[in-house]
């Protein structure tokens, strides 16, 4: 036991000590220099301890391996606290461990004869002890270790336990610093993609994570917007049936609100993608929200500008496509005719033939949703295209009318 204590002490002396100030409060931290100045001596002591180490039939093996793994990851991660020497030390540690254990530290959690689950859990326990709400920004190296640990989680044969993974995950997602927020979202995407519904048994983890993601929902950064939507989609796949309807309804209401006020066309495109997913999965339950049709019209109006069309037209048409599939039964020509007229405006202005064909198909679908008299009125209106001095538009209307004539009612 005394030997194990000495070994763990040597490992700890090679780690970056807790910073006196948050990593983001200043550009220089004396602790980085202190660690690097003392690393030669501390690393040599660690190597001496490893010479006498036997891992086979050692009850402390998971604790030792997890500590060595954390050190290895901190020494090799990309950060201003590391340099060429620390990278060399990480390589030496990796090779030395491979001689001892017949597997490298790089792959010890991916494939080894050791108890991988216990090693993985021990890593998280050790990280969670230091990465608390008060202190996690004082351990920048360990934040990177946590992110690296989860980066390859799809390759681990382990069960992911929310009570071990979520504490740090939520701290990062909820942090006001965008770099940390993005790291948390990336880890969230990785872990949720590997989890099953039963992994959430025994706690209110759905709600805790959902609330954090909903707060990030309003963040204006484009990368964070897209990553948040991916996390919410992954979480939707894990929702139990008894809460899924309410959560989906809440998200659908939220994304419509975002789309109604969003001025950045790139972020609007991300929101349109998410709205399409919710239409597809929430289906007819989306009928209660009528503002989507107004949003579609507003987006289409913007798409008469070529620059805007290149960014959001494809996603706008995809949302309208999904709406006609899921919510067609509420179509009323008296209130929804603007969608057809706006589609015709975009058909007139758009340069891309692939968009034109998509618009033609949507116009035909919307015409077909009306009764016979309304269909005749609409087709008569299309005849007026012959008076417009735009040969391309007249050709597109001719093609549309021809395709419509092939439909059997």
mmCIF file of C-alpha atoms in Angstrom:
data_model
loop_
_atom_site.group_PDB
_atom_site.id
_atom_site.type_symbol
_atom_site.label_atom_id
_atom_site.label_comp_id
_atom_site.label_asym_id
_atom_site.label_seq_id
_atom_site.Cartn_x
_atom_site.Cartn_y
_atom_site.Cartn_z
ATOM 1 C CA UNK A 1 0.000 0.000 0.000
ATOM 2 C CA UNK A 2 2.895 2.352 0.785
ATOM 3 C CA UNK A 3 4.303 1.702 -2.700
ATOM 4 C CA UNK A 4 0.961 2.523 -4.345
ATOM 5 C CA UNK A 5 0.743 5.764 -2.378
ATOM 6 C CA UNK A 6 4.253 6.716 -3.499
ATOM 7 C CA UNK A 7 3.395 5.951 -7.134
ATOM 8 C CA UNK A 8 0.181 7.989 -7.084
ATOM 9 C CA UNK A 9 2.025 10.839 -5.380
ATOM 10 C CA UNK A 10 4.626 10.816 -8.171
ATOM 11 C CA UNK A 11 1.888 10.904 -10.797
ATOM 12 C CA UNK A 12 0.166 13.810 -9.046
ATOM 13 C CA UNK A 13 3.433 15.787 -8.902
ATOM 14 C CA UNK A 14 3.665 15.601 -12.700
ATOM 15 C CA UNK A 15 0.197 17.128 -13.177
ATOM 16 C CA UNK A 16 -0.452 20.860 -13.479
ATOM 17 C CA UNK A 17 -1.316 22.120 -9.989
ATOM 18 C CA UNK A 18 -4.539 23.987 -9.352
ATOM 19 C CA UNK A 19 -4.256 27.526 -10.725
ATOM 20 C CA UNK A 20 -4.622 30.420 -8.303
ATOM 21 C CA UNK A 21 -6.859 32.207 -10.845
ATOM 22 C CA UNK A 22 -9.270 31.016 -13.497
ATOM 23 C CA UNK A 23 -7.468 30.079 -16.714
ATOM 24 C CA UNK A 24 -9.363 32.805 -18.610
ATOM 25 C CA UNK A 25 -8.655 35.612 -16.114
ATOM 26 C CA UNK A 26 -5.117 36.235 -17.346
ATOM 27 C CA UNK A 27 -2.737 35.165 -20.091
ATOM 28 C CA UNK A 28 0.101 33.845 -17.914
ATOM 29 C CA UNK A 29 -0.022 31.428 -14.997
ATOM 30 C CA UNK A 30 3.000 30.780 -12.825
ATOM 31 C CA UNK A 31 1.764 27.242 -12.111
ATOM 32 C CA UNK A 32 2.570 26.203 -15.694
ATOM 33 C CA UNK A 33 6.209 27.259 -15.264
ATOM 34 C CA UNK A 34 6.470 25.631 -11.831
ATOM 35 C CA UNK A 35 5.159 22.333 -13.182
ATOM 36 C CA UNK A 36 7.452 22.360 -16.211
ATOM 37 C CA UNK A 37 10.479 23.369 -14.148
ATOM 38 C CA UNK A 38 9.927 20.466 -11.746
ATOM 39 C CA UNK A 39 8.786 17.954 -14.332
ATOM 40 C CA UNK A 40 12.236 16.437 -14.957
ATOM 41 C CA UNK A 41 12.648 15.432 -11.316
ATOM 42 C CA UNK A 42 9.038 14.316 -10.812
ATOM 43 C CA UNK A 43 8.880 12.345 -14.047
ATOM 44 C CA UNK A 44 12.125 10.534 -13.200
ATOM 45 C CA UNK A 45 10.659 9.498 -9.831
ATOM 46 C CA UNK A 46 7.577 8.220 -11.635
ATOM 47 C CA UNK A 47 9.703 6.147 -14.015
ATOM 48 C CA UNK A 48 11.525 4.623 -11.039
ATOM 49 C CA UNK A 49 8.215 3.651 -9.447
ATOM 50 C CA UNK A 50 6.952 2.097 -12.669
ATOM 51 C CA UNK A 51 9.990 -0.223 -12.835
ATOM 52 C CA UNK A 52 8.708 -2.075 -9.778
ATOM 53 C CA UNK A 53 5.046 -2.037 -10.806
ATOM 54 C CA UNK A 54 3.107 -5.259 -11.318
ATOM 55 C CA UNK A 55 -0.429 -4.829 -12.605
ATOM 56 C CA UNK A 56 -1.461 -8.464 -12.894
ATOM 57 C CA UNK A 57 -3.663 -9.542 -9.955
ATOM 58 C CA UNK A 58 -3.259 -6.083 -8.485
ATOM 59 C CA UNK A 59 -6.486 -4.821 -6.857
ATOM 60 C CA UNK A 60 -5.300 -1.239 -7.300
ATOM 61 C CA UNK A 61 -4.705 -1.644 -11.045
ATOM 62 C CA UNK A 62 -7.790 0.366 -12.152
ATOM 63 C CA UNK A 63 -6.814 3.271 -9.871
ATOM 64 C CA UNK A 64 -3.194 3.249 -11.054
ATOM 65 C CA UNK A 65 -4.072 2.922 -14.746
ATOM 66 C CA UNK A 66 -6.690 5.673 -14.598
ATOM 67 C CA UNK A 67 -4.189 8.052 -12.940
ATOM 68 C CA UNK A 68 -1.511 7.220 -15.511
ATOM 69 C CA UNK A 69 -4.040 7.703 -18.324
ATOM 70 C CA UNK A 70 -4.998 11.154 -17.016
ATOM 71 C CA UNK A 71 -1.343 12.168 -16.767
ATOM 72 C CA UNK A 72 -0.610 10.857 -20.251
ATOM 73 C CA UNK A 73 -3.512 12.788 -21.747
ATOM 74 C CA UNK A 74 -2.577 15.992 -19.927
ATOM 75 C CA UNK A 75 1.059 15.786 -21.055
ATOM 76 C CA UNK A 76 0.147 15.372 -24.709
ATOM 77 C CA UNK A 77 -2.890 17.657 -25.050
ATOM 78 C CA UNK A 78 -2.728 20.872 -27.024
ATOM 79 C CA UNK A 79 -2.317 23.794 -24.627
ATOM 80 C CA UNK A 80 0.072 26.607 -23.718
ATOM 81 C CA UNK A 81 1.136 24.655 -20.619
ATOM 82 C CA UNK A 82 2.760 21.964 -22.803
ATOM 83 C CA UNK A 83 5.848 22.015 -24.987
ATOM 84 C CA UNK A 84 8.153 19.667 -26.912
ATOM 85 C CA UNK A 85 9.532 18.238 -23.671
ATOM 86 C CA UNK A 86 6.110 17.370 -22.246
ATOM 87 C CA UNK A 87 5.187 15.712 -25.523
ATOM 88 C CA UNK A 88 8.335 13.604 -25.305
ATOM 89 C CA UNK A 89 7.441 12.629 -21.757
ATOM 90 C CA UNK A 90 3.956 11.565 -22.875
ATOM 91 C CA UNK A 91 5.493 9.308 -25.533
ATOM 92 C CA UNK A 92 7.944 7.813 -23.033
ATOM 93 C CA UNK A 93 5.148 7.152 -20.545
ATOM 94 C CA UNK A 94 3.041 5.503 -23.238
ATOM 95 C CA UNK A 95 5.890 3.203 -24.317
ATOM 96 C CA UNK A 96 6.852 2.310 -20.740
ATOM 97 C CA UNK A 97 3.283 1.377 -19.891
ATOM 98 C CA UNK A 98 2.995 -0.751 -23.028
ATOM 99 C CA UNK A 99 6.014 -2.751 -21.895
ATOM 100 C CA UNK A 100 4.389 -3.270 -18.483
ATOM 101 C CA UNK A 101 0.844 -4.007 -19.604
ATOM 102 C CA UNK A 102 1.109 -5.241 -23.226
ATOM 103 C CA UNK A 103 -1.187 -2.390 -24.250
ATOM 104 C CA UNK A 104 -0.489 1.318 -24.684
ATOM 105 C CA UNK A 105 -2.076 4.007 -22.529
ATOM 106 C CA UNK A 106 -3.457 5.379 -25.780
ATOM 107 C CA UNK A 107 -5.612 2.265 -26.178
ATOM 108 C CA UNK A 108 -5.969 0.931 -22.647
ATOM 109 C CA UNK A 109 -9.648 1.947 -22.451
ATOM 110 C CA UNK A 110 -10.384 0.834 -25.976
ATOM 111 C CA UNK A 111 -8.937 -2.642 -25.881
ATOM 112 C CA UNK A 112 -7.190 -4.414 -23.026
ATOM 113 C CA UNK A 113 -7.430 -7.350 -20.641
ATOM 114 C CA UNK A 114 -8.011 -4.994 -17.714
ATOM 115 C CA UNK A 115 -11.420 -4.020 -16.352
ATOM 116 C CA UNK A 116 -12.126 -1.265 -18.860
ATOM 117 C CA UNK A 117 -15.378 -0.212 -17.215
ATOM 118 C CA UNK A 118 -13.688 0.305 -13.864
ATOM 119 C CA UNK A 119 -10.781 2.214 -15.407
ATOM 120 C CA UNK A 120 -13.199 4.479 -17.289
ATOM 121 C CA UNK A 121 -15.287 5.112 -14.168
ATOM 122 C CA UNK A 122 -12.163 5.775 -12.085
ATOM 123 C CA UNK A 123 -10.998 8.370 -14.626
ATOM 124 C CA UNK A 124 -14.325 10.171 -14.378
ATOM 125 C CA UNK A 125 -14.353 9.981 -10.580
ATOM 126 C CA UNK A 126 -10.882 11.475 -10.346
ATOM 127 C CA UNK A 127 -11.737 14.242 -12.805
ATOM 128 C CA UNK A 128 -15.035 15.055 -11.085
ATOM 129 C CA UNK A 129 -13.253 15.420 -7.736
ATOM 130 C CA UNK A 130 -11.237 18.343 -9.091
ATOM 131 C CA UNK A 131 -13.481 19.727 -11.826
ATOM 132 C CA UNK A 132 -16.123 21.174 -9.518
ATOM 133 C CA UNK A 133 -18.334 24.193 -10.199
ATOM 134 C CA UNK A 134 -15.974 26.416 -8.210
ATOM 135 C CA UNK A 135 -12.665 25.140 -9.514
ATOM 136 C CA UNK A 136 -13.015 23.589 -12.970
ATOM 137 C CA UNK A 137 -11.604 26.667 -14.737
ATOM 138 C CA UNK A 138 -8.479 26.335 -12.619
ATOM 139 C CA UNK A 139 -7.689 22.944 -14.178
ATOM 140 C CA UNK A 140 -7.495 23.675 -17.945
ATOM 141 C CA UNK A 141 -5.388 20.583 -18.607
ATOM 142 C CA UNK A 142 -7.930 18.303 -16.931
ATOM 143 C CA UNK A 143 -10.747 19.839 -18.975
ATOM 144 C CA UNK A 144 -8.830 18.740 -22.065
ATOM 145 C CA UNK A 145 -8.340 15.290 -20.533
ATOM 146 C CA UNK A 146 -12.094 15.007 -19.957
ATOM 147 C CA UNK A 147 -12.853 16.047 -23.540
ATOM 148 C CA UNK A 148 -10.238 13.655 -24.940
ATOM 149 C CA UNK A 149 -11.605 10.827 -22.800
ATOM 150 C CA UNK A 150 -15.066 11.265 -24.331
ATOM 151 C CA UNK A 151 -13.805 11.981 -27.846
ATOM 152 C CA UNK A 152 -13.321 8.253 -28.521
ATOM 153 C CA UNK A 153 -16.193 7.020 -26.365
ATOM 154 C CA UNK A 154 -17.796 5.236 -29.332
ATOM 155 C CA UNK A 155 -14.802 2.867 -29.331
ATOM 156 C CA UNK A 156 -15.099 1.920 -25.647
ATOM 157 C CA UNK A 157 -16.954 -1.145 -24.474
ATOM 158 C CA UNK A 158 -18.374 0.611 -21.423
ATOM 159 C CA UNK A 159 -21.725 1.580 -20.006
ATOM 160 C CA UNK A 160 -22.099 5.348 -19.779
ATOM 161 C CA UNK A 161 -23.506 6.505 -16.454
ATOM 162 C CA UNK A 162 -25.049 9.996 -16.417
ATOM 163 C CA UNK A 163 -24.143 10.556 -12.762
ATOM 164 C CA UNK A 164 -20.453 10.201 -13.670
ATOM 165 C CA UNK A 165 -20.426 11.929 -17.072
ATOM 166 C CA UNK A 166 -22.927 14.753 -16.624
ATOM 167 C CA UNK A 167 -21.390 16.849 -13.799
ATOM 168 C CA UNK A 168 -18.546 18.149 -15.979
ATOM 169 C CA UNK A 169 -20.639 18.042 -19.130
ATOM 170 C CA UNK A 170 -23.234 20.399 -17.650
ATOM 171 C CA UNK A 171 -20.608 22.750 -16.220
ATOM 172 C CA UNK A 172 -19.107 23.202 -19.686
ATOM 173 C CA UNK A 173 -22.436 23.608 -21.481
ATOM 174 C CA UNK A 174 -23.670 26.153 -18.935
ATOM 175 C CA UNK A 175 -20.439 28.168 -18.946
ATOM 176 C CA UNK A 176 -20.572 31.689 -20.400
ATOM 177 C CA UNK A 177 -17.258 31.178 -22.204
ATOM 178 C CA UNK A 178 -18.084 29.979 -25.707
ATOM 179 C CA UNK A 179 -14.997 27.756 -26.006
ATOM 180 C CA UNK A 180 -16.080 25.786 -22.951
ATOM 181 C CA UNK A 181 -19.686 25.716 -24.097
ATOM 182 C CA UNK A 182 -18.642 24.248 -27.435
ATOM 183 C CA UNK A 183 -16.478 21.616 -25.732
ATOM 184 C CA UNK A 184 -19.436 20.614 -23.593
ATOM 185 C CA UNK A 185 -21.717 20.303 -26.617
ATOM 186 C CA UNK A 186 -19.186 18.161 -28.495
ATOM 187 C CA UNK A 187 -18.902 15.842 -25.478
ATOM 188 C CA UNK A 188 -22.696 15.797 -25.230
ATOM 189 C CA UNK A 189 -23.044 14.729 -28.872
ATOM 190 C CA UNK A 190 -20.514 11.945 -28.384
ATOM 191 C CA UNK A 191 -22.056 10.541 -25.219
ATOM 192 C CA UNK A 192 -25.738 10.772 -26.171
ATOM 193 C CA UNK A 193 -24.997 8.940 -29.402
ATOM 194 C CA UNK A 194 -23.745 5.983 -27.331
ATOM 195 C CA UNK A 195 -26.450 5.952 -24.659
ATOM 196 C CA UNK A 196 -29.682 3.992 -24.363
ATOM 197 C CA UNK A 197 -32.912 4.881 -22.603
ATOM 198 C CA UNK A 198 -32.190 2.503 -19.736
ATOM 199 C CA UNK A 199 -28.925 4.332 -19.003
ATOM 200 C CA UNK A 200 -31.043 7.175 -17.611
ATOM 201 C CA UNK A 201 -32.917 5.024 -15.100
ATOM 202 C CA UNK A 202 -32.760 6.168 -11.503
ATOM 203 C CA UNK A 203 -32.471 9.925 -11.917
ATOM 204 C CA UNK A 204 -33.934 13.057 -13.435
ATOM 205 C CA UNK A 205 -31.091 13.315 -15.930
ATOM 206 C CA UNK A 206 -33.321 13.974 -18.950
ATOM 207 C CA UNK A 207 -34.690 17.139 -17.421
ATOM 208 C CA UNK A 208 -31.345 18.445 -16.167
ATOM 209 C CA UNK A 209 -29.655 18.078 -19.551
ATOM 210 C CA UNK A 210 -32.696 19.360 -21.449
ATOM 211 C CA UNK A 211 -32.773 22.558 -19.386
ATOM 212 C CA UNK A 212 -29.097 23.236 -20.077
ATOM 213 C CA UNK A 213 -29.528 22.658 -23.817
ATOM 214 C CA UNK A 214 -32.607 24.876 -23.886
ATOM 215 C CA UNK A 215 -30.625 27.715 -22.343
ATOM 216 C CA UNK A 216 -27.989 27.335 -25.063
ATOM 217 C CA UNK A 217 -30.830 27.263 -27.612
ATOM 218 C CA UNK A 218 -30.798 31.070 -27.610
ATOM 219 C CA UNK A 219 -27.044 31.417 -28.175
ATOM 220 C CA UNK A 220 -26.328 33.347 -31.384
ATOM 221 C CA UNK A 221 -23.024 31.669 -32.281
ATOM 222 C CA UNK A 222 -23.592 29.616 -35.437
ATOM 223 C CA UNK A 223 -21.475 26.594 -34.467
ATOM 224 C CA UNK A 224 -23.089 26.416 -31.047
ATOM 225 C CA UNK A 225 -26.549 26.646 -32.626
ATOM 226 C CA UNK A 226 -25.894 23.691 -34.923
ATOM 227 C CA UNK A 227 -24.282 21.616 -32.161
ATOM 228 C CA UNK A 228 -27.140 22.341 -29.741
ATOM 229 C CA UNK A 229 -29.671 21.151 -32.305
ATOM 230 C CA UNK A 230 -27.716 17.914 -32.817
ATOM 231 C CA UNK A 231 -27.634 17.328 -29.048
ATOM 232 C CA UNK A 232 -31.383 17.941 -28.775
ATOM 233 C CA UNK A 233 -32.037 15.510 -31.625
ATOM 234 C CA UNK A 234 -29.934 12.857 -29.893
ATOM 235 C CA UNK A 235 -31.769 13.545 -26.620
ATOM 236 C CA UNK A 236 -35.138 13.220 -28.386
ATOM 237 C CA UNK A 237 -34.169 9.684 -29.365
ATOM 238 C CA UNK A 238 -33.704 8.874 -25.674
ATOM 239 C CA UNK A 239 -36.812 10.532 -24.236
ATOM 240 C CA UNK A 240 -39.254 8.061 -22.670
ATOM 241 C CA UNK A 241 -42.718 8.199 -24.229
ATOM 242 C CA UNK A 242 -44.334 9.828 -21.214
ATOM 243 C CA UNK A 243 -42.333 13.060 -21.604
ATOM 244 C CA UNK A 244 -41.500 13.011 -25.319
ATOM 245 C CA UNK A 245 -44.659 14.788 -26.536
ATOM 246 C CA UNK A 246 -44.291 17.744 -24.145
ATOM 247 C CA UNK A 247 -40.584 18.164 -24.889
ATOM 248 C CA UNK A 248 -41.076 17.995 -28.655
ATOM 249 C CA UNK A 249 -43.945 20.480 -28.441
ATOM 250 C CA UNK A 250 -41.818 22.810 -26.351
ATOM 251 C CA UNK A 251 -38.921 22.610 -28.811
ATOM 252 C CA UNK A 252 -41.210 23.183 -31.798
ATOM 253 C CA UNK A 253 -42.671 26.284 -30.159
ATOM 254 C CA UNK A 254 -39.159 27.487 -29.325
ATOM 255 C CA UNK A 255 -37.748 27.036 -32.825
ATOM 256 C CA UNK A 256 -40.693 28.871 -34.379
ATOM 257 C CA UNK A 257 -40.073 31.758 -32.014
ATOM 258 C CA UNK A 258 -36.406 31.779 -32.990
ATOM 259 C CA UNK A 259 -37.221 31.738 -36.696
ATOM 260 C CA UNK A 260 -39.688 34.599 -36.328
ATOM 261 C CA UNK A 261 -37.013 36.950 -34.941
ATOM 262 C CA UNK A 262 -33.765 35.608 -36.440
ATOM 263 C CA UNK A 263 -32.023 38.062 -38.777
ATOM 264 C CA UNK A 264 -28.836 36.105 -39.447
ATOM 265 C CA UNK A 265 -29.524 33.996 -42.538
ATOM 266 C CA UNK A 266 -26.906 31.366 -41.674
ATOM 267 C CA UNK A 267 -28.393 30.792 -38.240
ATOM 268 C CA UNK A 268 -31.859 30.846 -39.805
ATOM 269 C CA UNK A 269 -30.743 27.993 -42.063
ATOM 270 C CA UNK A 270 -29.720 25.971 -38.985
ATOM 271 C CA UNK A 271 -33.067 26.695 -37.347
ATOM 272 C CA UNK A 272 -34.920 25.626 -40.498
ATOM 273 C CA UNK A 273 -33.081 22.297 -40.476
ATOM 274 C CA UNK A 274 -34.120 21.734 -36.865
ATOM 275 C CA UNK A 275 -37.711 22.767 -37.620
ATOM 276 C CA UNK A 276 -37.830 20.190 -40.409
ATOM 277 C CA UNK A 277 -36.635 17.480 -38.016
ATOM 278 C CA UNK A 278 -39.328 18.429 -35.499
ATOM 279 C CA UNK A 279 -42.017 18.419 -38.215
ATOM 280 C CA UNK A 280 -40.928 14.973 -39.318
ATOM 281 C CA UNK A 281 -40.808 13.488 -35.820
ATOM 282 C CA UNK A 282 -43.609 15.415 -34.074
ATOM 283 C CA UNK A 283 -45.834 15.068 -37.134
ATOM 284 C CA UNK A 284 -49.453 16.053 -36.911
ATOM 285 C CA UNK A 285 -48.886 17.394 -33.396
ATOM 286 C CA UNK A 286 -47.370 20.463 -35.069
ATOM 287 C CA UNK A 287 -50.807 21.505 -36.307
ATOM 288 C CA UNK A 288 -51.455 23.604 -33.220
ATOM 289 C CA UNK A 289 -48.747 26.092 -34.242
ATOM 290 C CA UNK A 290 -49.883 28.119 -37.250
ATOM 291 C CA UNK A 291 -47.003 30.592 -37.396
ATOM 292 C CA UNK A 292 -44.824 28.281 -39.501
ATOM 293 C CA UNK A 293 -46.649 29.249 -42.691
ATOM 294 C CA UNK A 294 -45.934 32.934 -42.042
ATOM 295 C CA UNK A 295 -42.284 32.072 -41.379
ATOM 296 C CA UNK A 296 -42.092 30.100 -44.637
ATOM 297 C CA UNK A 297 -43.507 33.042 -46.568
ATOM 298 C CA UNK A 298 -41.034 35.436 -44.951
ATOM 299 C CA UNK A 299 -38.127 33.119 -45.823
ATOM 300 C CA UNK A 300 -39.329 32.761 -49.400
ATOM 301 C CA UNK A 301 -39.608 36.539 -49.765
ATOM 302 C CA UNK A 302 -35.977 36.824 -48.690
ATOM 303 C CA UNK A 303 -35.028 34.174 -51.248
ATOM 304 C CA UNK A 304 -35.877 36.480 -54.145
ATOM 305 C CA UNK A 305 -32.361 37.747 -53.427
ATOM 306 C CA UNK A 306 -29.828 35.358 -54.977
ATOM 307 C CA UNK A 307 -27.320 35.643 -52.121
ATOM 308 C CA UNK A 308 -29.939 34.787 -49.516
ATOM 309 C CA UNK A 309 -31.404 32.037 -51.692
ATOM 310 C CA UNK A 310 -28.029 30.302 -51.840
ATOM 311 C CA UNK A 311 -28.077 30.044 -48.036
ATOM 312 C CA UNK A 312 -31.666 29.288 -46.988
ATOM 313 C CA UNK A 313 -33.774 28.392 -50.032
ATOM 314 C CA UNK A 314 -33.010 24.670 -49.971
ATOM 315 C CA UNK A 315 -33.845 24.430 -46.252
ATOM 316 C CA UNK A 316 -36.982 26.557 -46.649
ATOM 317 C CA UNK A 317 -38.286 24.319 -49.426
ATOM 318 C CA UNK A 318 -37.443 21.228 -47.354
ATOM 319 C CA UNK A 319 -39.485 22.591 -44.425
ATOM 320 C CA UNK A 320 -42.432 23.339 -46.713
ATOM 321 C CA UNK A 321 -42.095 19.839 -48.162
ATOM 322 C CA UNK A 322 -42.300 18.358 -44.678
ATOM 323 C CA UNK A 323 -45.232 20.590 -43.776
ATOM 324 C CA UNK A 324 -47.224 19.424 -46.798
ATOM 325 C CA UNK A 325 -46.557 15.833 -45.725
ATOM 326 C CA UNK A 326 -47.427 16.221 -42.039
ATOM 327 C CA UNK A 327 -49.863 19.155 -41.795
ATOM 328 C CA UNK A 328 -51.534 19.412 -45.202
ATOM 329 C CA UNK A 329 -55.015 18.917 -43.712
ATOM 330 C CA UNK A 330 -55.156 22.510 -42.371
ATOM 331 C CA UNK A 331 -54.487 24.086 -45.772
ATOM 332 C CA UNK A 332 -56.974 26.829 -46.670
ATOM 333 C CA UNK A 333 -56.567 28.752 -49.911
ATOM 334 C CA UNK A 334 -58.260 31.829 -48.434
ATOM 335 C CA UNK A 335 -55.587 32.167 -45.741
ATOM 336 C CA UNK A 336 -52.607 30.340 -47.291
ATOM 337 C CA UNK A 337 -52.661 31.594 -50.888
ATOM 338 C CA UNK A 338 -49.642 33.786 -50.139
ATOM 339 C CA UNK A 339 -47.431 30.696 -49.999
ATOM 340 C CA UNK A 340 -48.242 29.904 -53.636
ATOM 341 C CA UNK A 341 -47.783 33.497 -54.790
ATOM 342 C CA UNK A 342 -44.442 33.765 -52.975
ATOM 343 C CA UNK A 343 -43.282 30.475 -54.469
ATOM 344 C CA UNK A 344 -44.080 31.889 -57.904
ATOM 345 C CA UNK A 345 -41.985 34.977 -57.138
ATOM 346 C CA UNK A 346 -39.028 32.758 -56.207
ATOM 347 C CA UNK A 347 -39.638 30.608 -59.296
ATOM 348 C CA UNK A 348 -39.317 33.820 -61.332
ATOM 349 C CA UNK A 349 -36.075 34.959 -59.696
ATOM 350 C CA UNK A 350 -34.160 31.745 -58.923
ATOM 351 C CA UNK A 351 -31.194 30.856 -61.113
ATOM 352 C CA UNK A 352 -30.715 27.216 -60.087
ATOM 353 C CA UNK A 353 -32.725 24.679 -62.077
ATOM 354 C CA UNK A 354 -32.727 22.203 -59.178
ATOM 355 C CA UNK A 355 -34.526 24.791 -57.040
ATOM 356 C CA UNK A 356 -36.934 25.593 -59.861
ATOM 357 C CA UNK A 357 -37.926 21.930 -60.200
ATOM 358 C CA UNK A 358 -38.469 21.669 -56.437
ATOM 359 C CA UNK A 359 -40.622 24.819 -56.441
ATOM 360 C CA UNK A 360 -42.686 23.539 -59.388
ATOM 361 C CA UNK A 361 -43.393 20.318 -57.530
ATOM 362 C CA UNK A 362 -44.414 22.154 -54.357
ATOM 363 C CA UNK A 363 -46.751 24.492 -56.251
ATOM 364 C CA UNK A 364 -48.454 21.485 -57.838
ATOM 365 C CA UNK A 365 -48.847 19.830 -54.429
ATOM 366 C CA UNK A 366 -50.375 22.988 -52.934
ATOM 367 C CA UNK A 367 -52.749 23.401 -55.874
ATOM 368 C CA UNK A 368 -53.887 19.809 -55.446
ATOM 369 C CA UNK A 369 -54.839 20.476 -51.801
ATOM 370 C CA UNK A 370 -57.746 22.668 -52.978
ATOM 371 C CA UNK A 371 -61.222 21.755 -54.183
ATOM 372 C CA UNK A 372 -62.003 21.558 -57.885
ATOM 373 C CA UNK A 373 -63.234 25.139 -58.318
ATOM 374 C CA UNK A 374 -60.210 26.524 -56.494
ATOM 375 C CA UNK A 375 -57.866 24.432 -58.611
ATOM 376 C CA UNK A 376 -59.439 25.793 -61.798
ATOM 377 C CA UNK A 377 -59.074 29.369 -60.525
ATOM 378 C CA UNK A 378 -55.409 28.824 -59.715
ATOM 379 C CA UNK A 379 -54.627 27.247 -63.058
ATOM 380 C CA UNK A 380 -56.378 30.133 -64.810
ATOM 381 C CA UNK A 381 -54.147 32.548 -62.918
ATOM 382 C CA UNK A 382 -51.087 30.679 -64.202
ATOM 383 C CA UNK A 383 -52.202 31.399 -67.776
ATOM 384 C CA UNK A 384 -51.368 35.062 -67.126
ATOM 385 C CA UNK A 385 -47.690 34.122 -67.209
ATOM 386 C CA UNK A 386 -47.875 34.368 -71.008
ATOM 387 C CA UNK A 387 -48.027 38.164 -70.648
ATOM 388 C CA UNK A 388 -44.753 38.324 -68.694
ATOM 389 C CA UNK A 389 -41.593 39.177 -70.635
ATOM 390 C CA UNK A 390 -39.416 36.424 -69.189
ATOM 391 C CA UNK A 391 -38.938 33.390 -71.366
ATOM 392 C CA UNK A 392 -37.383 31.281 -68.599
ATOM 393 C CA UNK A 393 -40.332 31.923 -66.274
ATOM 394 C CA UNK A 394 -42.854 31.209 -69.034
ATOM 395 C CA UNK A 395 -41.084 27.912 -69.740
ATOM 396 C CA UNK A 396 -41.186 26.957 -66.078
ATOM 397 C CA UNK A 397 -44.914 27.733 -65.862
ATOM 398 C CA UNK A 398 -45.513 25.702 -69.030
ATOM 399 C CA UNK A 399 -43.643 22.752 -67.490
ATOM 400 C CA UNK A 400 -45.631 23.135 -64.268
ATOM 401 C CA UNK A 401 -48.964 23.126 -66.126
ATOM 402 C CA UNK A 402 -47.905 20.101 -68.152
ATOM 403 C CA UNK A 403 -46.982 18.137 -65.032
ATOM 404 C CA UNK A 404 -50.263 19.159 -63.397
ATOM 405 C CA UNK A 405 -52.244 17.954 -66.444
ATOM 406 C CA UNK A 406 -50.875 14.416 -65.900
ATOM 407 C CA UNK A 407 -52.445 14.156 -62.447
ATOM 408 C CA UNK A 408 -55.584 12.059 -62.117
ATOM 409 C CA UNK A 409 -58.130 13.325 -59.549
#
